[in-house]
Short mmCIF file of C-alpha atoms and ligand atoms in Angstrom, two decimals:
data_model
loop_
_atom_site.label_atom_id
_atom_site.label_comp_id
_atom_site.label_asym_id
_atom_site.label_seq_id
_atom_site.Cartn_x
_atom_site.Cartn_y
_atom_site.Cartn_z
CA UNK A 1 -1.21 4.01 -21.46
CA UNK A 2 -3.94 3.29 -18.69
CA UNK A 3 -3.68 3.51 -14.96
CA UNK A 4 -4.93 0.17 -13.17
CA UNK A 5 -7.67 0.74 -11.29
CA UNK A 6 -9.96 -0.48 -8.10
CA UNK A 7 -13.71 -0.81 -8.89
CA UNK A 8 -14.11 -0.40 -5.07
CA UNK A 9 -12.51 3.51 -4.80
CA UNK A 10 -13.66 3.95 -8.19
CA UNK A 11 -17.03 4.34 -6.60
CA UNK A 12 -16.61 7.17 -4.13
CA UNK A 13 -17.27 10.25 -5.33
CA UNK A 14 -14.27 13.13 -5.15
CA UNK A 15 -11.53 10.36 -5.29
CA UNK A 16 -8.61 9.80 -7.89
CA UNK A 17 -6.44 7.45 -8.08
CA UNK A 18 -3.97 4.59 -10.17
CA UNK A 19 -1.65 1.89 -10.36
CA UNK A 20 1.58 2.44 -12.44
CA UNK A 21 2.75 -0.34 -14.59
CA UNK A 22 6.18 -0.56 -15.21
CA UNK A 23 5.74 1.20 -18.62
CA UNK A 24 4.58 4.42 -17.04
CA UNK A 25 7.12 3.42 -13.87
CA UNK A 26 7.45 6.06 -10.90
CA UNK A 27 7.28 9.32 -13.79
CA UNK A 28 4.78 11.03 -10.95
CA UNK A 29 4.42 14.55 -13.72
CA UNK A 30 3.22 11.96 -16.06
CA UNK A 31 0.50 9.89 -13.78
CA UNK A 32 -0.29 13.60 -12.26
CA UNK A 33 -1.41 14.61 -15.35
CA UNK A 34 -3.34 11.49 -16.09
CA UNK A 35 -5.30 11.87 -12.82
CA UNK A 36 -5.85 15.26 -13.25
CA UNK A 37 -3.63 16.02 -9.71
CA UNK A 38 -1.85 19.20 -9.54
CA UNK A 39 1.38 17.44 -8.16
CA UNK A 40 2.14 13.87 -6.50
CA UNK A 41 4.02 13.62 -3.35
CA UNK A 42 6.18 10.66 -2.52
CA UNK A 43 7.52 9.93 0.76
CA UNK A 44 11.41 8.56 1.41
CA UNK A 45 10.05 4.80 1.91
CA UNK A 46 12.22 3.40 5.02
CA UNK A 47 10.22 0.13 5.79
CA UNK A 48 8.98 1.98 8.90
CA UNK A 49 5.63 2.46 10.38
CA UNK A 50 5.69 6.35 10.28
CA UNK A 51 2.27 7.48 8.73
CA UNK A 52 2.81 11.65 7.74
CA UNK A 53 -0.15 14.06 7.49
CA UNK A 54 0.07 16.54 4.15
CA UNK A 55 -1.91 19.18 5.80
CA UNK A 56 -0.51 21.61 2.83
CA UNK A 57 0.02 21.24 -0.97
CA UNK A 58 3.21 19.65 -1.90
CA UNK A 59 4.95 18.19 -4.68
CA UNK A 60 8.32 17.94 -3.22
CA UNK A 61 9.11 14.55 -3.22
CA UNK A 62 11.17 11.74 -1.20
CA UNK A 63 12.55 14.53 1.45
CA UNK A 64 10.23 13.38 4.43
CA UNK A 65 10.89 10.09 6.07
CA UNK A 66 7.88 7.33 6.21
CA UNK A 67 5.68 5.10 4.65
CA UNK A 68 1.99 6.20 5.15
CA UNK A 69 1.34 9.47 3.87
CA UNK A 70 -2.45 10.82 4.93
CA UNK A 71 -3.98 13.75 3.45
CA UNK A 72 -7.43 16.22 3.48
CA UNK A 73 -5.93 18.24 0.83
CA UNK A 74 -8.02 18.74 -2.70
CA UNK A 75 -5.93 18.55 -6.06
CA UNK A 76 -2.93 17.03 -5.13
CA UNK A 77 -2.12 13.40 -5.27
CA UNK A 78 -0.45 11.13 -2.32
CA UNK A 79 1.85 7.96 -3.73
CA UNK A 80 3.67 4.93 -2.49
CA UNK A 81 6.62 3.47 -4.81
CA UNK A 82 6.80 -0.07 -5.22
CA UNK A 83 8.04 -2.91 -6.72
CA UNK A 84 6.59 -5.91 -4.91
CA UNK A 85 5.95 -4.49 -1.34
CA UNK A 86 2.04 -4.00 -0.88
CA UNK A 87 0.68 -0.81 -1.89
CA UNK A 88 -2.34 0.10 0.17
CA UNK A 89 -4.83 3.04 -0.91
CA UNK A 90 -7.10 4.08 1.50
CA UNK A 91 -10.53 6.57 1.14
CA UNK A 92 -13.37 7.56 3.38
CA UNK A 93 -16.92 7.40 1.73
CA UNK A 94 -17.10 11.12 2.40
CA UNK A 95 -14.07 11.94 0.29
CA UNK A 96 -12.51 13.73 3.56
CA UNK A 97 -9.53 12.01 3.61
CA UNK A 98 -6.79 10.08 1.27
CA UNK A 99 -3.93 7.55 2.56
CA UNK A 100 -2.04 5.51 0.95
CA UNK A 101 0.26 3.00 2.45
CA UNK A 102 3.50 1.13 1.33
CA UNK A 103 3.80 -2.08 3.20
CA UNK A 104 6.54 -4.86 2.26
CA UNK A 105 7.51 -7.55 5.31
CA UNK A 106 8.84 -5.33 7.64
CA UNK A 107 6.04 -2.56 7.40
CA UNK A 108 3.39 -5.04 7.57
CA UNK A 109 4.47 -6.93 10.59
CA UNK A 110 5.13 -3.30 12.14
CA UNK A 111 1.53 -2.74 11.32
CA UNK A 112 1.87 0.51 9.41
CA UNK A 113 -1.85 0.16 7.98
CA UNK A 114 -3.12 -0.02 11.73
CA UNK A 115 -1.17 2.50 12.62
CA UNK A 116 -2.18 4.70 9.44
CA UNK A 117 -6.15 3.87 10.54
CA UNK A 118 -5.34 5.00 14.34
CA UNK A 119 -3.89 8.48 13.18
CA UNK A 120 -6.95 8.76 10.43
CA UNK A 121 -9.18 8.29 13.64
CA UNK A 122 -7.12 10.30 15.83
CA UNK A 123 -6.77 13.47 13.43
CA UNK A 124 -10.18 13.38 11.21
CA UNK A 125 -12.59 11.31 13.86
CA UNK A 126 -12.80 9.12 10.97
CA UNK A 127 -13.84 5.28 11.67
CA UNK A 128 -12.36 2.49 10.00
CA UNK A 129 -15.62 1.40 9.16
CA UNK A 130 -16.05 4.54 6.99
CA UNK A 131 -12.87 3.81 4.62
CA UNK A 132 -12.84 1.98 1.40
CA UNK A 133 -9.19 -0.32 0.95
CA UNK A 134 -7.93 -1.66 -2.00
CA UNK A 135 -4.60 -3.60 -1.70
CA UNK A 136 -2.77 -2.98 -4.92
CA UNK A 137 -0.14 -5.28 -7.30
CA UNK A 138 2.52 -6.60 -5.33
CA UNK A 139 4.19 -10.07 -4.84
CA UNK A 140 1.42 -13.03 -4.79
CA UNK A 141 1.86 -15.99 -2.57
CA UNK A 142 2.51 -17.95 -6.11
CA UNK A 143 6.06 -15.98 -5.66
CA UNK A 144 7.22 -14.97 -2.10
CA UNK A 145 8.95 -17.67 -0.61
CA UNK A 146 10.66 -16.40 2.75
CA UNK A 147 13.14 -18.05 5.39
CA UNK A 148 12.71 -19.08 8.51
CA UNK A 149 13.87 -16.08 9.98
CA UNK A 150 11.11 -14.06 8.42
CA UNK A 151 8.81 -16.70 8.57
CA UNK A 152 8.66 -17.17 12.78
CA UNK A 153 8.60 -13.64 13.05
CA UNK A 154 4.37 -13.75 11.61
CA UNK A 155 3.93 -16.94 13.19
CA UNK A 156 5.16 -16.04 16.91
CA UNK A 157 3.18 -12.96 16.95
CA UNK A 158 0.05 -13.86 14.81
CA UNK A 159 -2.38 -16.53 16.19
CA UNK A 160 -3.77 -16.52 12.52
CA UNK A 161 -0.71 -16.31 10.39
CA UNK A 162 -1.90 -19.93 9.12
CA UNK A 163 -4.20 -18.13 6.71
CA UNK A 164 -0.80 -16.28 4.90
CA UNK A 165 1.92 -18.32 6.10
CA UNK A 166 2.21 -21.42 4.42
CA UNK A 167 5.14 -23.73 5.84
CA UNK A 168 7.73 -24.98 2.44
CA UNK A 169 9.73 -27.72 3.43
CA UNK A 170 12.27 -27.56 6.15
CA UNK A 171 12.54 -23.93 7.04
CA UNK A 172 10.99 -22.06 4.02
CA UNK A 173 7.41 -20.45 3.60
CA UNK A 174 5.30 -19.06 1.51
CA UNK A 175 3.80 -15.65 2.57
CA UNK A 176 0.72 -14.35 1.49
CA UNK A 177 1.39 -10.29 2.16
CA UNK A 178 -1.80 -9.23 0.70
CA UNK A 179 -4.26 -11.44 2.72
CA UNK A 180 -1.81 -10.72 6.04
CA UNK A 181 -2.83 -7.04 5.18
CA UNK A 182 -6.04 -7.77 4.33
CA UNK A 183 -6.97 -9.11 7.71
CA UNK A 184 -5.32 -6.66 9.79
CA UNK A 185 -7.97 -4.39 8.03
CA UNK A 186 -10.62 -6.55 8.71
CA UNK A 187 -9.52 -6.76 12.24
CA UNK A 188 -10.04 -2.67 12.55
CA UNK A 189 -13.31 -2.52 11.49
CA UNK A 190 -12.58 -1.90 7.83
CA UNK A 191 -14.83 -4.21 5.53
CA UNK A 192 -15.18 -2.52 2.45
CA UNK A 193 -11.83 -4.03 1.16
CA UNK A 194 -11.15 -4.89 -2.25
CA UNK A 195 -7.31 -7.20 -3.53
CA UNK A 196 -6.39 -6.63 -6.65
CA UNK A 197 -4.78 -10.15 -7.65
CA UNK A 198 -1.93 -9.09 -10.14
CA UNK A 199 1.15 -10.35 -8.76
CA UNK A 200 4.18 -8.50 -9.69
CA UNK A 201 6.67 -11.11 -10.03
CA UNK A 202 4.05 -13.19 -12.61
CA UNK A 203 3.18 -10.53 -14.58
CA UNK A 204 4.98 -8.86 -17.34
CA UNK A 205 3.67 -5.78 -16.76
CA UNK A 206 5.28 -4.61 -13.76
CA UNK A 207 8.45 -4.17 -12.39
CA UNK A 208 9.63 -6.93 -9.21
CA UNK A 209 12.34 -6.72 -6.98
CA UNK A 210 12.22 -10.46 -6.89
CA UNK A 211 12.24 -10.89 -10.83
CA UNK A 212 14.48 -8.38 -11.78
CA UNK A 213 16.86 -7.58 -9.08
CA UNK A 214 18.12 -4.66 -7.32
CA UNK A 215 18.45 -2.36 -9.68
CA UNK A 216 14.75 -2.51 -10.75
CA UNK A 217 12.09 0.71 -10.84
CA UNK A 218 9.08 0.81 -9.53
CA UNK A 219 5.54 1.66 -10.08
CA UNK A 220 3.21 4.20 -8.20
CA UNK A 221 0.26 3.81 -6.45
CA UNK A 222 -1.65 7.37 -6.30
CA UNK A 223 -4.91 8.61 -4.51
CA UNK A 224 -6.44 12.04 -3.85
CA UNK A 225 -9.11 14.28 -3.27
CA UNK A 226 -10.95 16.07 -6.47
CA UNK A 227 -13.32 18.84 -4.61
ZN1 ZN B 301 3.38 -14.72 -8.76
#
């Protein structure tokens, strides 16, 4: 079994990371060991925009609240569970810092990966324009169809929600999480940004909370620091 990987992070020096598929799921021992990560620490995902700082090493998982977790911390992996929400992994070209980001509707129109670049800024003096982004597998715009109510929400608040938001019909659209993500990194400063384009619902390969229901698992997107 092989982690998916971004070419982009893949070329800083001092970072790890991976995308679960659904055959290695959320088993964090299992992708710790595959990264070479002493432990993985998950966060208990609320579909807020609360971004936490691991300032010590951890492997306790899902007790802390949030959906950004941010860490300087060498050896120890940071993950997001997910089944078609947007995963988000962020690094600095120094290798200083880790984040990585879980971002379905809610979190993204709460802006939890601006919020996650303000307290990297605030904390480390770190600009966006120093990170590397990759967005990771999560629902394409082939398969998220979302009502109206959802829908108005981006377009009352976004002047340039044309660019994800795609009107279907009478009161349906199509929304394009990824790119909505995508730009609210370009419009920090962050340009290194690289989309991975498996959608979760199309492929077989991954679990999706659209495709299979409820009761589905989910897969793990991990980053950390190696020295
Ligand atoms: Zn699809």
């Amino acid at each position: 079994m092989k982690l998916k990987e971004s070419k982009l992070l893949s070329s800083i020096n001092g970072i790890a990371h991976g995308f679960s598929d659904k055959y290695l799921g959320d088993s964090a021992s299992q992708v710790a060991a595959m990264l070479n990560m002493k432990g993985i620490t998950l966060l208990k995902q609320i579909h807020s925009d609360n971004v936490v700082l691991l300032r010590e090493p951890a492997t306790e998982t899902g007790r802390t609240e949030g959906d950004a977790l941010v860490t300087d911390i060498k050896g120890y992996g940071i993950a997001v569970a997910t089944a078609d929400c947007v995963p988000i992994l962020l690094a600095s070209n120094d290798a200083r810092i880790a984040a990585a980001v879980h971002a379905g509707w809610r979190g993204t129109l709460k802006e939890i990966i601006v919020n996650t670049l303000r307290v990297i800024n605030e904390q480390y003096g770190i600009d966006p324009g120093n990170l590397k982004a990759a967005i990771g597998p999560s629902i394409g715009s082939c398969c998220y169809e979302v009502g109206e109510e959802v829908g108005s929400l981006f377009s009352e608040k976004y002047a340039d929600s044309s660019e994800y938001l795609l009107k279907k019909g009478y009161s349906k659209y199509i929304l394009d999480l990824k790119t909505a993500n995508k730009l609210l990194l370009s419009r920090e400063g962050v340009h290194d940004i690289e989309v991975l384009d498996t959608c979760t619902k199309c492929s077989e390969n991954f679990y999706s909370y659209r495709g299979d229901g409820n009761g589905t698992g989910r897969q793990l997107s991990v980053i950390g620091l190696t020295r």
